[in-house]
mmCIF file of C-alpha atoms in Angstrom:
data_model
loop_
_atom_site.group_PDB
_atom_site.id
_atom_site.type_symbol
_atom_site.label_atom_id
_atom_site.label_comp_id
_atom_site.label_asym_id
_atom_site.label_seq_id
_atom_site.Cartn_x
_atom_site.Cartn_y
_atom_site.Cartn_z
ATOM 1 C CA MET A 6 -4.737 176.268 -60.610
ATOM 2 C CA GLY A 7 -8.412 175.531 -61.183
ATOM 3 C CA SER A 8 -8.671 178.437 -63.602
ATOM 4 C CA LEU A 9 -5.634 177.190 -65.553
ATOM 5 C CA LEU A 10 -7.098 173.694 -65.791
ATOM 6 C CA ALA A 11 -10.401 175.150 -66.969
ATOM 7 C CA TRP A 12 -8.596 177.100 -69.688
ATOM 8 C CA LEU A 13 -6.761 173.959 -70.800
ATOM 9 C CA GLU A 14 -10.042 172.047 -70.904
ATOM 10 C CA SER A 15 -11.544 174.750 -73.132
ATOM 11 C CA LEU A 16 -8.669 174.665 -75.664
ATOM 12 C CA PRO A 17 -10.145 171.870 -77.858
ATOM 13 C CA GLY A 18 -13.331 173.886 -78.204
ATOM 14 C CA TRP A 19 -11.370 176.978 -79.207
ATOM 15 C CA LEU A 20 -9.484 174.937 -81.826
ATOM 16 C CA VAL A 21 -12.774 173.735 -83.323
ATOM 17 C CA LEU A 22 -14.108 177.296 -83.413
ATOM 18 C CA ALA A 23 -10.872 178.524 -85.007
ATOM 19 C CA ASP A 24 -11.146 175.836 -87.695
ATOM 20 C CA LEU A 25 -14.744 176.823 -88.414
ATOM 21 C CA GLY A 26 -13.741 180.478 -88.636
ATOM 22 C CA GLY A 27 -10.861 179.687 -90.973
ATOM 23 C CA LEU A 28 -13.070 177.564 -93.234
ATOM 24 C CA TYR A 29 -15.685 180.316 -93.315
ATOM 25 C CA LEU A 30 -13.099 182.939 -94.316
ATOM 26 C CA VAL A 31 -11.724 180.727 -97.090
ATOM 27 C CA LEU A 32 -15.203 180.166 -98.545
ATOM 28 C CA TRP A 33 -16.151 183.812 -97.987
ATOM 29 C CA GLY A 34 -13.030 184.817 -99.920
ATOM 30 C CA ARG A 35 -14.233 182.751 -102.889
ATOM 31 C CA HIS A 36 -17.655 184.415 -102.834
ATOM 32 C CA ARG A 37 -18.291 186.864 -105.648
ATOM 33 C CA ARG A 38 -19.999 189.374 -103.329
ATOM 34 C CA ARG A 39 -17.696 189.594 -100.326
ATOM 35 C CA ARG A 40 -19.661 191.787 -97.948
ATOM 36 C CA PRO A 41 -17.868 192.259 -94.612
ATOM 37 C CA GLY A 42 -21.061 192.383 -92.530
ATOM 38 C CA PRO A 43 -21.943 188.655 -92.614
ATOM 39 C CA ALA A 44 -18.320 187.636 -92.059
ATOM 40 C CA LEU A 45 -18.010 189.946 -89.063
ATOM 41 C CA ALA A 46 -21.268 188.613 -87.610
ATOM 42 C CA PHE A 47 -20.242 184.970 -88.025
ATOM 43 C CA LEU A 48 -16.773 185.425 -86.540
ATOM 44 C CA THR A 49 -18.221 187.419 -83.644
ATOM 45 C CA GLY A 50 -20.713 184.600 -83.076
ATOM 46 C CA LEU A 51 -17.871 182.083 -82.839
ATOM 47 C CA LEU A 52 -16.073 184.378 -80.396
ATOM 48 C CA VAL A 53 -19.212 184.688 -78.262
ATOM 49 C CA LEU A 54 -19.565 180.900 -78.110
ATOM 50 C CA GLY A 55 -15.929 180.492 -77.129
ATOM 51 C CA LEU A 56 -16.076 183.121 -74.392
ATOM 52 C CA THR A 57 -19.374 181.729 -73.114
ATOM 53 C CA LEU A 58 -17.977 178.256 -72.503
ATOM 54 C CA SER A 59 -14.544 179.337 -71.222
ATOM 55 C CA PRO A 60 -13.211 181.008 -68.071
ATOM 56 C CA PRO A 61 -13.846 183.396 -66.507
ATOM 57 C CA LEU A 62 -17.570 183.275 -67.368
ATOM 58 C CA ALA A 63 -17.860 179.487 -67.283
ATOM 59 C CA LEU A 64 -16.264 179.362 -63.832
ATOM 60 C CA ALA A 65 -18.208 182.314 -62.444
ATOM 61 C CA ALA A 66 -21.458 180.794 -63.717
ATOM 62 C CA GLU A 67 -20.915 177.913 -61.305
ATOM 63 C CA HIS A 68 -21.196 180.332 -58.378
ATOM 64 C CA LEU A 69 -23.894 182.832 -59.405
ATOM 65 C CA PHE A 70 -27.346 182.171 -60.822
ATOM 66 C CA SER A 71 -27.320 185.552 -62.583
ATOM 67 C CA LEU A 72 -24.106 184.776 -64.464
ATOM 68 C CA HIS A 73 -25.381 181.298 -65.309
ATOM 69 C CA VAL A 74 -28.438 182.956 -66.841
ATOM 70 C CA ALA A 75 -26.163 185.318 -68.789
ATOM 71 C CA GLN A 76 -24.224 182.305 -70.056
ATOM 72 C CA HIS A 77 -27.430 180.614 -71.198
ATOM 73 C CA LEU A 78 -28.672 183.739 -73.004
ATOM 74 C CA LEU A 79 -25.367 184.164 -74.831
ATOM 75 C CA LEU A 80 -25.350 180.496 -75.788
ATOM 76 C CA GLY A 81 -29.022 180.226 -76.736
ATOM 77 C CA MET A 82 -29.770 183.638 -78.243
ATOM 78 C CA VAL A 83 -26.796 185.880 -79.042
ATOM 79 C CA GLY A 84 -24.448 183.243 -80.469
ATOM 80 C CA PRO A 85 -27.006 181.588 -82.787
ATOM 81 C CA LEU A 86 -28.263 184.992 -83.975
ATOM 82 C CA LEU A 87 -24.778 186.145 -84.969
ATOM 83 C CA LEU A 88 -23.952 182.851 -86.679
ATOM 84 C CA LEU A 89 -27.104 182.905 -88.806
ATOM 85 C CA LEU A 90 -26.552 186.578 -89.657
ATOM 86 C CA GLY A 91 -23.318 185.319 -91.202
ATOM 87 C CA ARG A 92 -25.400 183.242 -93.665
ATOM 88 C CA PRO A 93 -23.071 180.227 -93.327
ATOM 89 C CA ALA A 94 -25.108 177.929 -95.588
ATOM 90 C CA ALA A 95 -25.012 180.439 -98.442
ATOM 91 C CA ILE A 96 -21.284 181.008 -97.951
ATOM 92 C CA LEU A 97 -20.686 177.246 -97.912
ATOM 93 C CA VAL A 98 -22.693 176.464 -101.040
ATOM 94 C CA ARG A 99 -21.735 179.523 -103.081
ATOM 95 C CA GLY A 100 -18.113 179.656 -101.971
ATOM 96 C CA ALA A 101 -17.358 175.974 -102.467
ATOM 97 C CA PRO A 102 -16.166 174.661 -105.844
ATOM 98 C CA ARG A 103 -19.093 174.030 -108.171
ATOM 99 C CA PRO A 104 -18.924 170.183 -108.019
ATOM 100 C CA VAL A 105 -18.867 170.324 -104.213
ATOM 101 C CA ALA A 106 -21.768 172.791 -104.173
ATOM 102 C CA ARG A 107 -23.842 170.494 -106.413
ATOM 103 C CA LEU A 108 -23.026 167.550 -104.172
ATOM 104 C CA LEU A 109 -24.103 169.479 -101.079
ATOM 105 C CA LEU A 110 -27.370 170.563 -102.655
ATOM 106 C CA ARG A 111 -28.197 166.964 -103.559
ATOM 107 C CA ALA A 112 -26.879 165.190 -100.480
ATOM 108 C CA VAL A 113 -27.859 167.496 -97.620
ATOM 109 C CA PRO A 114 -31.636 168.045 -98.104
ATOM 110 C CA LEU A 115 -33.644 167.392 -94.970
ATOM 111 C CA PRO A 116 -36.581 164.941 -94.937
ATOM 112 C CA PRO A 117 -39.985 166.679 -95.312
ATOM 113 C CA PRO A 118 -41.017 166.189 -91.650
ATOM 114 C CA VAL A 119 -37.748 167.729 -90.483
ATOM 115 C CA ARG A 120 -38.092 170.590 -92.974
ATOM 116 C CA ALA A 121 -41.542 171.283 -91.530
ATOM 117 C CA LEU A 122 -40.100 171.569 -88.023
ATOM 118 C CA VAL A 123 -36.996 173.547 -88.976
ATOM 119 C CA GLY A 124 -38.291 177.019 -89.655
ATOM 120 C CA SER A 125 -41.614 176.556 -87.859
ATOM 121 C CA PRO A 126 -42.356 179.697 -85.803
ATOM 122 C CA LEU A 127 -44.202 177.649 -83.181
ATOM 123 C CA VAL A 128 -41.292 175.240 -82.762
ATOM 124 C CA GLY A 129 -38.847 178.137 -82.600
ATOM 125 C CA VAL A 130 -40.646 180.100 -79.886
ATOM 126 C CA LEU A 131 -41.819 177.160 -77.774
ATOM 127 C CA GLY A 132 -38.543 175.271 -78.097
ATOM 128 C CA LEU A 133 -36.283 178.030 -76.810
ATOM 129 C CA ASN A 134 -38.650 179.347 -74.145
ATOM 130 C CA GLY A 135 -39.540 175.861 -72.953
ATOM 131 C CA LEU A 136 -35.889 174.925 -72.598
ATOM 132 C CA LEU A 137 -35.023 178.193 -70.840
ATOM 133 C CA PHE A 138 -37.869 177.560 -68.400
ATOM 134 C CA TYR A 139 -36.781 173.962 -67.766
ATOM 135 C CA LEU A 140 -33.083 174.774 -67.301
ATOM 136 C CA HIS A 141 -33.899 177.477 -64.749
ATOM 137 C CA GLU A 142 -36.628 175.529 -62.958
ATOM 138 C CA PRO A 143 -35.204 175.210 -59.417
ATOM 139 C CA ALA A 144 -35.257 171.409 -59.121
ATOM 140 C CA ALA A 145 -33.751 170.862 -62.584
ATOM 141 C CA TYR A 146 -31.220 173.664 -62.114
ATOM 142 C CA ASP A 147 -29.957 172.225 -58.837
ATOM 143 C CA ARG A 148 -29.492 168.777 -60.419
ATOM 144 C CA LEU A 149 -27.415 169.884 -63.421
ATOM 145 C CA PRO A 150 -24.110 170.589 -61.598
ATOM 146 C CA GLU A 151 -24.177 167.016 -60.281
ATOM 147 C CA ALA A 152 -24.324 165.589 -63.825
ATOM 148 C CA PRO A 153 -21.625 167.190 -66.036
ATOM 149 C CA ALA A 154 -22.565 165.127 -69.094
ATOM 150 C CA LEU A 155 -26.215 166.134 -68.780
ATOM 151 C CA HIS A 156 -25.155 169.753 -68.270
ATOM 152 C CA ALA A 157 -23.094 169.685 -71.478
ATOM 153 C CA LEU A 158 -26.020 168.081 -73.315
ATOM 154 C CA ALA A 159 -28.316 170.832 -72.025
ATOM 155 C CA HIS A 160 -25.941 173.485 -73.370
ATOM 156 C CA GLY A 161 -25.919 171.781 -76.770
ATOM 157 C CA ALA A 162 -29.711 171.590 -76.800
ATOM 158 C CA LEU A 163 -29.904 175.261 -75.834
ATOM 159 C CA PHE A 164 -27.681 176.246 -78.755
ATOM 160 C CA LEU A 165 -29.741 174.171 -81.208
ATOM 161 C CA SER A 166 -32.982 175.622 -79.854
ATOM 162 C CA GLY A 167 -31.497 179.078 -80.406
ATOM 163 C CA LEU A 168 -30.851 178.254 -84.058
ATOM 164 C CA LEU A 169 -34.455 177.072 -84.417
ATOM 165 C CA PHE A 170 -35.660 180.247 -82.677
ATOM 166 C CA TRP A 171 -33.983 182.570 -85.188
ATOM 167 C CA TRP A 172 -34.505 180.330 -88.240
ATOM 168 C CA PRO A 173 -38.015 181.556 -89.195
ATOM 169 C CA ALA A 174 -36.639 185.095 -89.497
ATOM 170 C CA LEU A 175 -33.175 184.380 -90.899
ATOM 171 C CA GLY A 176 -33.354 180.958 -92.525
ATOM 172 C CA ALA A 177 -30.272 179.360 -93.995
ATOM 173 C CA GLY A 178 -29.516 182.280 -96.260
ATOM 174 C CA LEU A 179 -30.440 180.244 -99.333
ATOM 175 C CA GLY A 180 -33.287 180.950 -101.697
ATOM 176 C CA ARG A 181 -36.213 183.277 -101.081
ATOM 177 C CA GLY A 182 -37.274 181.927 -97.740
ATOM 178 C CA ARG A 183 -40.531 180.466 -96.523
ATOM 179 C CA PHE A 184 -42.007 183.715 -95.196
ATOM 180 C CA SER A 185 -42.399 187.221 -96.541
ATOM 181 C CA PRO A 186 -40.384 190.015 -94.903
ATOM 182 C CA GLU A 187 -43.544 191.294 -93.213
ATOM 183 C CA LEU A 188 -44.239 187.887 -91.659
ATOM 184 C CA ARG A 189 -40.653 187.669 -90.455
ATOM 185 C CA LEU A 190 -40.992 191.015 -88.737
ATOM 186 C CA GLY A 191 -44.289 189.869 -87.228
ATOM 187 C CA TYR A 192 -42.654 186.690 -85.967
ATOM 188 C CA LEU A 193 -39.888 188.652 -84.256
ATOM 189 C CA PHE A 194 -42.437 191.000 -82.693
ATOM 190 C CA VAL A 195 -44.488 188.130 -81.228
ATOM 191 C CA ALA A 196 -41.343 186.257 -80.189
ATOM 192 C CA GLY A 197 -40.165 189.362 -78.362
ATOM 193 C CA LEU A 198 -43.410 189.522 -76.392
ATOM 194 C CA VAL A 199 -43.203 185.873 -75.324
ATOM 195 C CA THR A 200 -39.481 185.365 -74.773
ATOM 196 C CA GLY A 201 -38.234 185.796 -71.223
ATOM 197 C CA LEU A 202 -41.579 185.767 -69.429
ATOM 198 C CA SER A 203 -40.361 182.970 -67.159
ATOM 199 C CA GLY A 204 -37.962 185.452 -65.585
ATOM 200 C CA PHE A 205 -40.795 187.101 -63.657
ATOM 201 C CA PHE A 206 -41.021 183.889 -61.631
ATOM 202 C CA PHE A 207 -37.596 184.675 -60.134
ATOM 203 C CA VAL A 208 -37.995 188.445 -59.931
ATOM 204 C CA PHE A 209 -41.048 188.292 -57.657
ATOM 205 C CA ALA A 210 -40.234 185.165 -55.635
ATOM 206 C CA PRO A 211 -40.121 186.211 -51.936
ATOM 207 C CA THR A 212 -37.471 183.639 -50.980
ATOM 208 C CA PRO A 213 -34.473 182.034 -52.723
ATOM 209 C CA LEU A 214 -35.563 179.153 -54.927
ATOM 210 C CA ILE A 215 -32.138 178.127 -56.245
ATOM 211 C CA ARG A 216 -30.417 176.038 -53.572
ATOM 212 C CA ALA A 217 -27.208 175.529 -55.559
ATOM 213 C CA HIS A 218 -26.024 179.095 -54.852
ATOM 214 C CA LEU A 219 -27.156 179.574 -51.246
ATOM 215 C CA THR A 220 -23.535 179.441 -50.083
ATOM 216 C CA THR A 221 -21.688 180.604 -53.211
ATOM 217 C CA ALA A 222 -23.524 183.864 -53.968
ATOM 218 C CA PRO A 223 -22.538 185.648 -50.698
ATOM 219 C CA ALA A 224 -18.854 185.143 -51.556
ATOM 220 C CA TRP A 225 -19.481 187.375 -54.591
ATOM 221 C CA GLY A 226 -21.153 190.090 -52.540
ATOM 222 C CA LEU A 227 -24.738 189.139 -53.388
ATOM 223 C CA SER A 228 -27.402 187.580 -51.232
ATOM 224 C CA PRO A 229 -28.990 184.452 -52.754
ATOM 225 C CA LEU A 230 -32.265 186.338 -53.212
ATOM 226 C CA ALA A 231 -30.587 189.324 -54.912
ATOM 227 C CA ASP A 232 -28.647 186.974 -57.195
ATOM 228 C CA GLN A 233 -31.875 185.183 -58.093
ATOM 229 C CA GLN A 234 -33.721 188.436 -58.779
ATOM 230 C CA LEU A 235 -30.875 189.718 -60.941
ATOM 231 C CA GLY A 236 -31.010 186.487 -62.936
ATOM 232 C CA GLY A 237 -34.755 186.900 -63.400
ATOM 233 C CA ILE A 238 -34.279 190.470 -64.613
ATOM 234 C CA LEU A 239 -31.699 189.249 -67.126
ATOM 235 C CA ILE A 240 -34.106 186.616 -68.446
ATOM 236 C CA VAL A 241 -36.843 189.215 -68.905
ATOM 237 C CA VAL A 242 -34.909 192.280 -70.044
ATOM 238 C CA ALA A 243 -31.817 190.941 -71.808
ATOM 239 C CA ALA A 244 -33.764 188.355 -73.813
ATOM 240 C CA LYS A 245 -36.206 190.991 -75.009
ATOM 241 C CA LEU A 246 -33.394 193.422 -75.843
ATOM 242 C CA VAL A 247 -31.748 190.808 -78.063
ATOM 243 C CA VAL A 248 -35.011 190.230 -79.947
ATOM 244 C CA LEU A 249 -35.616 193.987 -80.125
ATOM 245 C CA GLY A 250 -32.154 194.463 -81.617
ATOM 246 C CA ALA A 251 -32.844 191.817 -84.265
ATOM 247 C CA LEU A 252 -36.252 193.352 -84.978
ATOM 248 C CA THR A 253 -34.652 196.774 -85.441
ATOM 249 C CA ILE A 254 -32.055 195.380 -87.852
ATOM 250 C CA PHE A 255 -34.758 193.676 -89.906
ATOM 251 C CA PHE A 256 -36.927 196.776 -89.966
ATOM 252 C CA PHE A 257 -34.182 199.001 -91.318
ATOM 253 C CA ARG A 258 -33.135 196.347 -93.835
ATOM 254 C CA LEU A 259 -36.692 196.221 -95.076
ATOM 255 C CA MET A 260 -36.861 200.004 -95.343
ATOM 256 C CA ALA A 261 -33.514 200.160 -97.139
ATOM 257 C CA ALA A 262 -34.653 197.522 -99.634
ATOM 258 C CA ALA A 263 -37.979 199.241 -100.365
ATOM 259 C CA ASP A 264 -36.490 201.163 -103.295
ATOM 260 C CA ASP A 265 -35.149 197.956 -104.820
ATOM 261 C CA GLY A 266 -38.592 196.464 -105.377
ATOM 262 C CA PRO A 267 -41.207 194.636 -103.334
ATOM 263 C CA GLY A 268 -40.591 191.651 -101.177
ATOM 264 C CA TRP A 269 -37.030 192.182 -99.955
ATOM 265 C CA ARG A 270 -36.078 189.116 -101.964
ATOM 266 C CA ARG A 271 -32.709 187.494 -101.757
ATOM 267 C CA PRO A 272 -31.203 185.883 -104.852
ATOM 268 C CA SER A 273 -32.438 182.328 -105.222
ATOM 269 C CA PHE A 274 -30.965 179.223 -106.757
ATOM 270 C CA SER A 275 -32.184 177.793 -109.996
ATOM 271 C CA PRO A 276 -35.144 175.372 -109.765
ATOM 272 C CA SER A 277 -32.814 172.452 -110.376
ATOM 273 C CA SER A 278 -30.734 173.421 -107.354
ATOM 274 C CA ARG A 279 -33.231 173.345 -104.528
ATOM 275 C CA PRO A 280 -31.797 174.730 -101.298
ATOM 276 C CA PRO A 281 -31.187 171.940 -98.791
ATOM 277 C CA PHE A 282 -32.636 173.905 -95.883
ATOM 278 C CA PRO A 283 -35.953 175.678 -95.415
ATOM 279 C CA GLY A 284 -35.801 179.462 -95.329
#
């Protein structure tokens, strides 16, 4: 019964994701260059978000630290990466009717201070890693289940921090971007070295630090310490594998574009149509 209620509670979220996917496909269909890759990435990203916040993962994450970590990594790293690979801003602006596109370009621009933060490599790396560290810090982690609203807010902040993490490399898909391809690759390399280091704290802890799963983990066949260590390994290894995968994609894209001229430049808007987002 609890699983059925959880599914029913997740239905509104699925409807929102379905609407976003439908809107994306309509605008993608109006795009002159309808490449399937970005559309597949975006729709897969929506699917990942839906599965992350729905049963069975959402329910299992309440009982195991390791699965809660997996949920956070999907929500904060994999989902945002796939969505930005879909270049939603470019699809929105270039697929919308011309008057609507002009209106978006004029009405959406971010204030300069916000533009400086969005796309900042330092903000991207520190934001995501700082939030991952805070959410898995034992005292904070044990408090979250007791405050559902705060827990939902933390998930939203994690998703936004994931977008900011990938933004310096992917941007909004509009214009030429703030950084050269080489700098983007360098950013991903450094981000891969830093991301997930907090997991070692759980891997090498001699005793269970997470009190919330002292009684729930054994029911799943894991001791609290083994569950905690598995979660730490996921933070270290899985996070780095995601960044490594993105780095590999970027490297081969750069190599494939080498014959097309220097800079791996994407088509930009005219000077009178300044992209509303950095990158």
